[in-house]
Short mmCIF file of C-alpha atoms in Angstrom, two decimals:
data_model
loop_
_atom_site.label_atom_id
_atom_site.label_comp_id
_atom_site.label_asym_id
_atom_site.label_seq_id
_atom_site.Cartn_x
_atom_site.Cartn_y
_atom_site.Cartn_z
CA ASP A 131 127.17 127.85 101.88
CA ALA A 132 124.86 127.98 104.89
CA GLU A 133 122.61 130.97 104.96
CA ILE A 134 119.50 132.60 106.34
CA THR A 135 116.76 133.66 103.96
CA GLN A 136 113.66 135.77 104.44
CA SER A 137 110.57 135.97 102.29
CA PRO A 138 108.95 137.97 100.98
CA ARG A 139 111.56 140.74 100.69
CA HIS A 140 108.86 143.34 100.06
CA LYS A 141 105.17 143.21 100.88
CA ILE A 142 102.33 145.70 100.84
CA THR A 143 99.18 144.77 102.70
CA GLU A 144 96.05 146.35 104.11
CA THR A 145 95.11 147.07 107.69
CA GLY A 146 93.48 144.09 109.36
CA ARG A 147 94.96 141.40 107.13
CA GLN A 148 97.02 138.54 108.46
CA VAL A 149 100.62 138.52 107.24
CA THR A 150 103.32 135.89 107.67
CA LEU A 151 107.01 136.58 107.13
CA ALA A 152 109.13 133.50 106.59
CA CYS A 153 112.64 132.91 107.93
CA HIS A 154 114.72 129.85 107.03
CA GLN A 155 118.30 129.12 108.12
CA THR A 156 120.54 126.29 107.05
CA TRP A 157 123.21 126.63 109.76
CA ASN A 158 121.35 124.35 112.17
CA HIS A 159 121.45 127.14 114.75
CA ASN A 160 119.31 126.64 117.83
CA ASN A 161 118.71 130.36 118.43
CA MET A 162 116.52 132.45 116.15
CA PHE A 163 115.32 136.01 116.54
CA TRP A 164 112.95 138.49 114.91
CA TYR A 165 113.70 142.23 115.05
CA ARG A 166 112.01 145.24 113.54
CA GLN A 167 113.93 148.34 112.51
CA ASP A 168 112.46 151.82 112.40
CA LEU A 169 114.16 155.19 112.10
CA GLY A 170 115.34 156.39 115.49
CA HIS A 171 114.71 153.06 117.22
CA GLY A 172 117.44 150.81 115.94
CA LEU A 173 116.64 147.11 116.08
CA ARG A 174 113.90 146.11 118.51
CA LEU A 175 113.42 142.50 119.53
CA ILE A 176 109.99 141.07 118.74
CA HIS A 177 110.25 137.34 119.53
CA TYR A 178 113.00 134.81 119.94
CA SER A 179 113.44 131.07 120.20
CA TYR A 180 116.18 128.90 121.70
CA GLY A 181 115.00 125.69 120.12
CA VAL A 182 112.11 123.67 118.74
CA GLN A 183 108.86 124.38 120.58
CA ASP A 184 110.51 127.23 122.50
CA THR A 185 109.33 130.82 121.93
CA ASN A 186 109.77 133.97 124.00
CA LYS A 187 108.46 137.52 123.86
CA GLY A 188 110.79 140.40 123.21
CA GLU A 189 110.48 144.15 123.74
CA VAL A 190 107.72 144.75 121.19
CA SER A 191 105.77 141.50 120.89
CA ASP A 192 102.19 142.85 120.92
CA GLY A 193 100.42 142.02 117.66
CA TYR A 194 103.01 139.41 116.62
CA SER A 195 103.34 135.66 117.09
CA VAL A 196 105.89 132.99 116.21
CA SER A 197 106.05 129.24 116.26
CA ARG A 198 109.06 126.92 116.07
CA SER A 199 108.20 123.46 114.75
CA ASN A 200 111.70 122.67 113.45
CA THR A 201 115.25 123.98 113.78
CA GLU A 202 115.37 125.71 110.40
CA ASP A 203 112.26 127.93 110.43
CA LEU A 204 110.80 130.70 112.57
CA PRO A 205 107.85 132.34 110.79
CA LEU A 206 106.58 135.66 112.13
CA THR A 207 102.82 136.26 111.94
CA LEU A 208 101.02 139.57 112.23
CA GLU A 209 97.50 138.50 113.19
CA SER A 210 95.81 141.74 112.14
CA ALA A 211 98.21 144.13 110.49
CA ALA A 212 98.24 147.75 111.67
CA SER A 213 99.88 150.81 110.10
CA SER A 214 102.19 150.98 113.12
CA GLN A 215 103.67 147.67 111.98
CA THR A 216 105.04 149.21 108.79
CA SER A 217 108.74 148.51 109.20
CA VAL A 218 111.75 146.53 108.03
CA TYR A 219 111.86 143.13 109.67
CA PHE A 220 115.09 141.20 110.21
CA CYS A 221 115.40 137.57 111.12
CA ALA A 222 118.64 136.41 112.74
CA SER A 223 120.16 133.26 114.14
CA SER A 224 123.06 132.37 116.41
CA ARG A 225 124.68 129.22 117.75
CA THR A 226 125.30 130.16 121.36
CA PRO A 227 126.21 128.88 123.83
CA GLU A 228 128.81 127.22 121.59
CA GLY A 229 129.62 130.34 119.56
CA THR A 230 130.53 133.95 120.24
CA GLY A 231 126.94 135.17 120.33
CA GLU A 232 127.25 136.60 116.84
CA LEU A 233 123.93 137.11 115.13
CA PHE A 234 123.68 136.19 111.45
CA PHE A 235 121.02 138.28 109.77
CA GLY A 236 118.76 137.71 106.83
CA GLU A 237 118.44 140.41 104.18
CA GLY A 238 115.31 141.88 105.71
CA SER A 239 111.64 142.07 104.75
CA ARG A 240 110.13 145.49 104.12
CA LEU A 241 106.46 145.50 105.11
CA THR A 242 104.08 148.34 104.31
CA VAL A 243 100.63 148.34 105.89
CA LEU A 244 98.18 150.71 104.20
CA GLN B 153 115.55 154.35 130.59
CA LYS B 154 116.47 152.41 127.46
CA GLU B 155 118.41 149.23 128.03
CA VAL B 156 121.11 150.20 125.53
CA GLU B 157 121.77 153.84 124.68
CA GLN B 158 123.82 155.42 121.91
CA ASN B 159 124.06 158.91 120.49
CA SER B 160 122.25 158.89 117.17
CA GLY B 161 124.72 161.25 115.49
CA PRO B 162 125.51 161.91 112.79
CA LEU B 163 129.14 161.83 113.82
CA SER B 164 131.36 163.42 111.19
CA VAL B 165 135.06 162.55 111.21
CA PRO B 166 137.76 163.51 108.69
CA GLU B 167 139.41 160.73 106.71
CA GLY B 168 142.43 159.33 108.53
CA ALA B 169 141.25 160.44 111.98
CA ILE B 170 140.00 158.32 114.89
CA ALA B 171 136.25 157.81 115.20
CA SER B 172 134.98 157.18 118.72
CA LEU B 173 131.56 155.60 119.25
CA ASN B 174 130.01 155.15 122.68
CA CYS B 175 127.32 153.01 124.25
CA THR B 176 125.90 152.60 127.75
CA TYR B 177 123.72 149.79 129.05
CA SER B 178 121.47 149.36 132.05
CA ASP B 179 121.58 145.63 132.90
CA ARG B 180 124.53 145.02 135.25
CA GLY B 181 124.21 141.28 134.61
CA SER B 182 125.10 141.67 130.93
CA GLN B 183 128.02 139.50 129.86
CA SER B 184 128.54 139.91 126.14
CA PHE B 185 128.85 143.06 124.07
CA PHE B 186 128.87 143.51 120.33
CA TRP B 187 129.37 146.16 117.68
CA TYR B 188 127.58 145.75 114.36
CA ARG B 189 127.99 147.85 111.25
CA GLN B 190 125.04 148.48 108.97
CA TYR B 191 125.28 150.08 105.57
CA SER B 192 122.18 151.82 104.26
CA GLY B 193 119.65 149.28 102.97
CA LYS B 194 121.71 146.30 104.18
CA SER B 195 121.70 143.89 107.08
CA PRO B 196 123.85 144.44 110.17
CA GLU B 197 127.19 142.64 110.23
CA LEU B 198 129.33 141.91 113.27
CA ILE B 199 132.63 143.76 113.49
CA MET B 200 133.66 143.27 117.13
CA PHE B 201 132.64 141.43 120.26
CA ILE B 202 134.03 141.78 123.77
CA TYR B 203 133.38 139.92 127.01
CA SER B 204 136.03 141.13 129.46
CA ASN B 205 136.89 144.52 130.89
CA GLY B 206 139.60 146.33 128.97
CA ASP B 207 140.48 146.70 125.33
CA LYS B 208 140.23 144.32 122.41
CA GLU B 209 141.90 145.18 119.14
CA ASP B 210 141.22 143.83 115.67
CA GLY B 211 142.95 145.66 112.86
CA ARG B 212 141.80 149.28 112.82
CA PHE B 213 139.04 148.56 115.35
CA THR B 214 139.33 148.60 119.15
CA ALA B 215 136.47 147.76 121.47
CA GLN B 216 136.65 148.96 125.07
CA LEU B 217 134.54 147.65 127.94
CA ASN B 218 134.09 149.02 131.45
CA LYS B 219 131.52 146.94 133.32
CA ALA B 220 131.69 149.06 136.47
CA SER B 221 130.62 152.10 134.47
CA GLN B 222 128.36 150.02 132.19
CA TYR B 223 130.06 151.50 129.20
CA VAL B 224 131.34 150.07 125.94
CA SER B 225 133.01 151.95 123.12
CA LEU B 226 134.37 151.38 119.64
CA LEU B 227 137.38 153.20 118.22
CA ILE B 228 138.08 153.19 114.50
CA ARG B 229 141.61 154.29 113.62
CA ASP B 230 142.64 155.71 110.25
CA SER B 231 138.98 156.21 109.29
CA GLN B 232 138.14 155.50 105.66
CA PRO B 233 135.15 156.62 103.58
CA SER B 234 134.07 152.96 103.54
CA ASP B 235 133.60 153.21 107.31
CA SER B 236 130.63 155.53 106.76
CA ALA B 237 127.69 153.53 108.10
CA THR B 238 125.45 153.16 111.13
CA TYR B 239 127.11 151.41 114.07
CA LEU B 240 124.88 149.42 116.37
CA CYS B 241 125.84 148.52 119.91
CA ALA B 242 124.30 145.24 121.12
CA VAL B 243 124.26 143.73 124.59
CA GLU B 244 123.39 140.19 125.62
CA SER B 245 121.37 140.73 128.77
CA SER B 246 121.23 138.51 131.83
CA ALA B 247 118.04 137.05 130.36
CA SER B 248 120.03 135.95 127.30
CA LYS B 249 118.27 138.42 125.02
CA ILE B 250 120.36 140.46 122.63
CA ILE B 251 119.25 144.08 122.80
CA PHE B 252 120.40 146.76 120.38
CA GLY B 253 120.89 150.47 120.78
CA SER B 254 119.37 152.84 118.27
CA GLY B 255 122.65 153.18 116.40
CA THR B 256 125.12 155.99 115.67
CA ARG B 257 125.41 157.23 112.11
CA LEU B 258 129.07 157.79 111.21
CA SER B 259 130.16 159.87 108.24
CA ILE B 260 133.81 160.00 107.14
CA ARG B 261 134.50 163.14 105.15
CA PRO B 262 137.35 163.07 102.57
#
């Protein structure tokens, strides 16, 4: 079955370190998204991509970067981790405009920055 | 003003009753509207989507959309304990971004 996987599922790091969260989907979806989820804020869009070499900033992009070198992967990099970036991160993909717009989510990556 | 607003709850509804969840959005150019359910510690999963004004029914779930009022709602009939979760309203904006509300926590009491 096609799926979307995130790694690592849990990570603890220190302030100032670079961290990369991986996202890999096997649906061949063009659209991929990164969200963070914090209590009281729901899901907030960090970055998104509509295809290879395409990346766009979301609502809360400061301190994060993405690159899209192939259809399957959209890694999220925190250049210099800060305690405010402690959160649960969700990667998602969709196949619009052909589909309904439904987002298919990974299982999430819980990041703790000490 | 947030782009997508929901009451955070918790909303407590007795088993068998109708649960009503509401959402407002700010971008008048929005075209697509979604309701996701998220159980604690899990990923969100789509339960309904709606594009046109009016009602859309799927089993015990009904989504309602009023673009003039920039309002979308979700009704859950015959509420079951398994419906206890956080419900996230999502809107595809005119810029083709999908923006989520902060979610409403629903609790179905036996």
